[in-house]
Amino acid sequence: VQLQASGGGMVQAGASLRLSCTGSGRTLSTGTTAWFRQAPGKEREGVSCISSSGGSTSYADSVKGRFTISRDNAKNTVYLQMYSLKPEDTAVYYCAAKYTGWNTVSCTLRSRYDNWGKGTLVTVSS
């Protein structure tokens, strides 16, 4: 599957953004899709993930209550709605997909994914 992330931009603290991850070549609806982010000088970290049906989700503690992941299988797209953005959310955001089943604990582990899109930059100013 080829993944395309979009929706990044430059916003002020407290604003909202919605990122989209669109798949092509293979449906996303049979796999787990996740969002990762990488801030300058830091490791890429898992932000959120969603099961194939959308019925299960997981979030990093740093974004719980502020970010919401969802999917529209008809559009082969997964979204990351981000509210109350903070300067520390500044990063390049990547989406990734895997087809090895859902696991709440491991779904935000970078090593579990072998399908990655190019990132989209989110910059949050104070």
PDB file of N, CA and C in Angstrom, residues 69-105:
ATOM      1  N   ILE A  69      -8.356   9.726  16.518  1.00  0.00           N
ATOM      2  CA  ILE A  69      -8.100   9.014  15.265  1.00  0.00           C
ATOM      3  C   ILE A  69      -9.403   8.388  14.783  1.00  0.00           C
ATOM      4  N   SER A  70      -9.593   8.396  13.490  1.00  0.00           N
ATOM      5  CA  SER A  70     -10.803   7.803  12.922  1.00  0.00           C
ATOM      6  C   SER A  70     -10.490   7.326  11.518  1.00  0.00           C
ATOM      7  N   ARG A  71     -11.415   6.592  10.953  1.00  0.00           N
ATOM      8  CA  ARG A  71     -11.173   6.121   9.586  1.00  0.00           C
ATOM      9  C   ARG A  71     -12.462   6.126   8.799  1.00  0.00           C
ATOM     10  N   ASP A  72     -12.302   6.324   7.518  1.00  0.00           N
ATOM     11  CA  ASP A  72     -13.409   6.242   6.564  1.00  0.00           C
ATOM     12  C   ASP A  72     -12.978   5.218   5.535  1.00  0.00           C
ATOM     13  N   ASN A  73     -13.409   3.996   5.724  1.00  0.00           N
ATOM     14  CA  ASN A  73     -12.952   2.927   4.842  1.00  0.00           C
ATOM     15  C   ASN A  73     -13.446   3.104   3.407  1.00  0.00           C
ATOM     16  N   ALA A  74     -14.543   3.768   3.245  1.00  0.00           N
ATOM     17  CA  ALA A  74     -15.049   4.016   1.887  1.00  0.00           C
ATOM     18  C   ALA A  74     -14.098   4.918   1.109  1.00  0.00           C
ATOM     19  N   LYS A  75     -13.386   5.761   1.841  1.00  0.00           N
ATOM     20  CA  LYS A  75     -12.429   6.673   1.208  1.00  0.00           C
ATOM     21  C   LYS A  75     -10.993   6.178   1.354  1.00  0.00           C
ATOM     22  N   ASN A  76     -10.858   5.010   1.990  1.00  0.00           N
ATOM     23  CA  ASN A  76      -9.519   4.456   2.222  1.00  0.00           C
ATOM     24  C   ASN A  76      -8.614   5.482   2.904  1.00  0.00           C
ATOM     25  N   THR A  77      -9.171   6.124   3.894  1.00  0.00           N
ATOM     26  CA  THR A  77      -8.487   7.233   4.558  1.00  0.00           C
ATOM     27  C   THR A  77      -8.606   7.115   6.072  1.00  0.00           C
ATOM     28  N   VAL A  78      -7.527   7.435   6.736  1.00  0.00           N
ATOM     29  CA  VAL A  78      -7.507   7.521   8.196  1.00  0.00           C
ATOM     30  C   VAL A  78      -7.182   8.964   8.569  1.00  0.00           C
ATOM     31  N   TYR A  79      -7.873   9.458   9.586  1.00  0.00           N
ATOM     32  CA  TYR A  79      -7.714  10.846   9.990  1.00  0.00           C
ATOM     33  C   TYR A  79      -7.107  10.935  11.389  1.00  0.00           C
ATOM     34  N   LEU A  80      -6.446  12.041  11.632  1.00  0.00           N
ATOM     35  CA  LEU A  80      -6.008  12.380  12.988  1.00  0.00           C
ATOM     36  C   LEU A  80      -6.468  13.809  13.249  1.00  0.00           C
ATOM     37  N   GLN A  81      -7.522  13.915  14.037  1.00  0.00           N
ATOM     38  CA  GLN A  81      -8.017  15.237  14.417  1.00  0.00           C
ATOM     39  C   GLN A  81      -7.256  15.681  15.654  1.00  0.00           C
ATOM     40  N   MET A  82      -6.644  16.834  15.548  1.00  0.00           N
ATOM     41  CA  MET A  82      -5.817  17.336  16.642  1.00  0.00           C
ATOM     42  C   MET A  82      -6.404  18.635  17.174  1.00  0.00           C
ATOM     43  N   TYR A  83      -6.721  18.630  18.451  1.00  0.00           N
ATOM     44  CA  TYR A  83      -7.253  19.809  19.118  1.00  0.00           C
ATOM     45  C   TYR A  83      -6.240  20.333  20.140  1.00  0.00           C
ATOM     46  N   SER A  84      -6.446  21.578  20.540  1.00  0.00           N
ATOM     47  CA  SER A  84      -5.626  22.166  21.608  1.00  0.00           C
ATOM     48  C   SER A  84      -4.140  21.914  21.384  1.00  0.00           C
ATOM     49  N   LEU A  85      -3.692  22.210  20.200  1.00  0.00           N
ATOM     50  CA  LEU A  85      -2.299  21.935  19.856  1.00  0.00           C
ATOM     51  C   LEU A  85      -1.344  22.750  20.717  1.00  0.00           C
ATOM     52  N   LYS A  86      -0.219  22.124  21.016  1.00  0.00           N
ATOM     53  CA  LYS A  86       0.814  22.728  21.844  1.00  0.00           C
ATOM     54  C   LYS A  86       2.115  22.820  21.046  1.00  0.00           C
ATOM     55  N   PRO A  87       2.998  23.718  21.422  1.00  0.00           N
ATOM     56  CA  PRO A  87       4.288  23.796  20.708  1.00  0.00           C
ATOM     57  C   PRO A  87       5.022  22.461  20.690  1.00  0.00           C
ATOM     58  N   GLU A  88       4.862  21.676  21.729  1.00  0.00           N
ATOM     59  CA  GLU A  88       5.535  20.377  21.777  1.00  0.00           C
ATOM     60  C   GLU A  88       4.938  19.346  20.823  1.00  0.00           C
ATOM     61  N   ASP A  89       3.841  19.692  20.169  1.00  0.00           N
ATOM     62  CA  ASP A  89       3.287  18.816  19.137  1.00  0.00           C
ATOM     63  C   ASP A  89       3.962  19.046  17.787  1.00  0.00           C
ATOM     64  N   THR A  90       4.818  20.040  17.724  1.00  0.00           N
ATOM     65  CA  THR A  90       5.529  20.329  16.486  1.00  0.00           C
ATOM     66  C   THR A  90       6.379  19.134  16.069  1.00  0.00           C
ATOM     67  N   ALA A  91       6.152  18.668  14.856  1.00  0.00           N
ATOM     68  CA  ALA A  91       6.852  17.479  14.368  1.00  0.00           C
ATOM     69  C   ALA A  91       6.435  17.204  12.931  1.00  0.00           C
ATOM     70  N   VAL A  92       7.144  16.308  12.303  1.00  0.00           N
ATOM     71  CA  VAL A  92       6.683  15.725  11.057  1.00  0.00           C
ATOM     72  C   VAL A  92       5.834  14.510  11.429  1.00  0.00           C
ATOM     73  N   TYR A  93       4.634  14.465  10.919  1.00  0.00           N
ATOM     74  CA  TYR A  93       3.700  13.381  11.223  1.00  0.00           C
ATOM     75  C   TYR A  93       3.657  12.399  10.050  1.00  0.00           C
ATOM     76  N   TYR A  94       3.780  11.136  10.394  1.00  0.00           N
ATOM     77  CA  TYR A  94       3.776  10.065   9.411  1.00  0.00           C
ATOM     78  C   TYR A  94       2.626   9.107   9.683  1.00  0.00           C
ATOM     79  N   CYS A  95       2.065   8.568   8.619  1.00  0.00           N
ATOM     80  CA  CYS A  95       1.125   7.474   8.826  1.00  0.00           C
ATOM     81  C   CYS A  95       1.773   6.178   8.356  1.00  0.00           C
ATOM     82  N   ALA A  96       1.315   5.100   8.948  1.00  0.00           N
ATOM     83  CA  ALA A  96       1.872   3.789   8.662  1.00  0.00           C
ATOM     84  C   ALA A  96       0.766   2.747   8.744  1.00  0.00           C
ATOM     85  N   ALA A  97       0.959   1.656   8.043  1.00  0.00           N
ATOM     86  CA  ALA A  97      -0.048   0.598   8.034  1.00  0.00           C
ATOM     87  C   ALA A  97       0.617  -0.761   8.171  1.00  0.00           C
ATOM     88  N   LYS A  98      -0.117  -1.661   8.830  1.00  0.00           N
ATOM     89  CA  LYS A  98       0.348  -3.042   8.925  1.00  0.00           C
ATOM     90  C   LYS A  98      -0.854  -3.953   8.815  1.00  0.00           C
ATOM     91  N   TYR A  99      -0.590  -5.159   8.400  1.00  0.00           N
ATOM     92  CA  TYR A  99      -1.666  -6.117   8.159  1.00  0.00           C
ATOM     93  C   TYR A  99      -1.479  -7.395   8.966  1.00  0.00           C
ATOM     94  N   THR A 100      -0.969  -7.217  10.179  1.00  0.00           N
ATOM     95  CA  THR A 100      -0.696  -8.373  11.021  1.00  0.00           C
ATOM     96  C   THR A 100      -1.620  -8.451  12.221  1.00  0.00           C
ATOM     97  N   GLY A 101      -2.734  -7.764  12.187  1.00  0.00           N
ATOM     98  CA  GLY A 101      -3.690  -7.869  13.274  1.00  0.00           C
ATOM     99  C   GLY A 101      -3.539  -6.769  14.302  1.00  0.00           C
ATOM    100  N   TRP A 102      -4.584  -6.624  15.118  1.00  0.00           N
ATOM    101  CA  TRP A 102      -4.629  -5.558  16.112  1.00  0.00           C
ATOM    102  C   TRP A 102      -4.012  -6.009  17.429  1.00  0.00           C
ATOM    103  N   ASN A 103      -3.236  -5.117  18.001  1.00  0.00           N
ATOM    104  CA  ASN A 103      -2.687  -5.347  19.329  1.00  0.00           C
ATOM    105  C   ASN A 103      -2.554  -3.989  19.993  1.00  0.00           C
ATOM    106  N   THR A 104      -3.308  -3.775  21.039  1.00  0.00           N
ATOM    107  CA  THR A 104      -3.336  -2.472  21.701  1.00  0.00           C
ATOM    108  C   THR A 104      -1.969  -2.039  22.185  1.00  0.00           C
ATOM    109  N   VAL A 105      -1.191  -2.979  22.681  1.00  0.00           N
ATOM    110  CA  VAL A 105       0.106  -2.637  23.264  1.00  0.00           C
ATOM    111  C   VAL A 105       1.124  -2.290  22.198  1.00  0.00           C
TER     112      VAL A 105
END
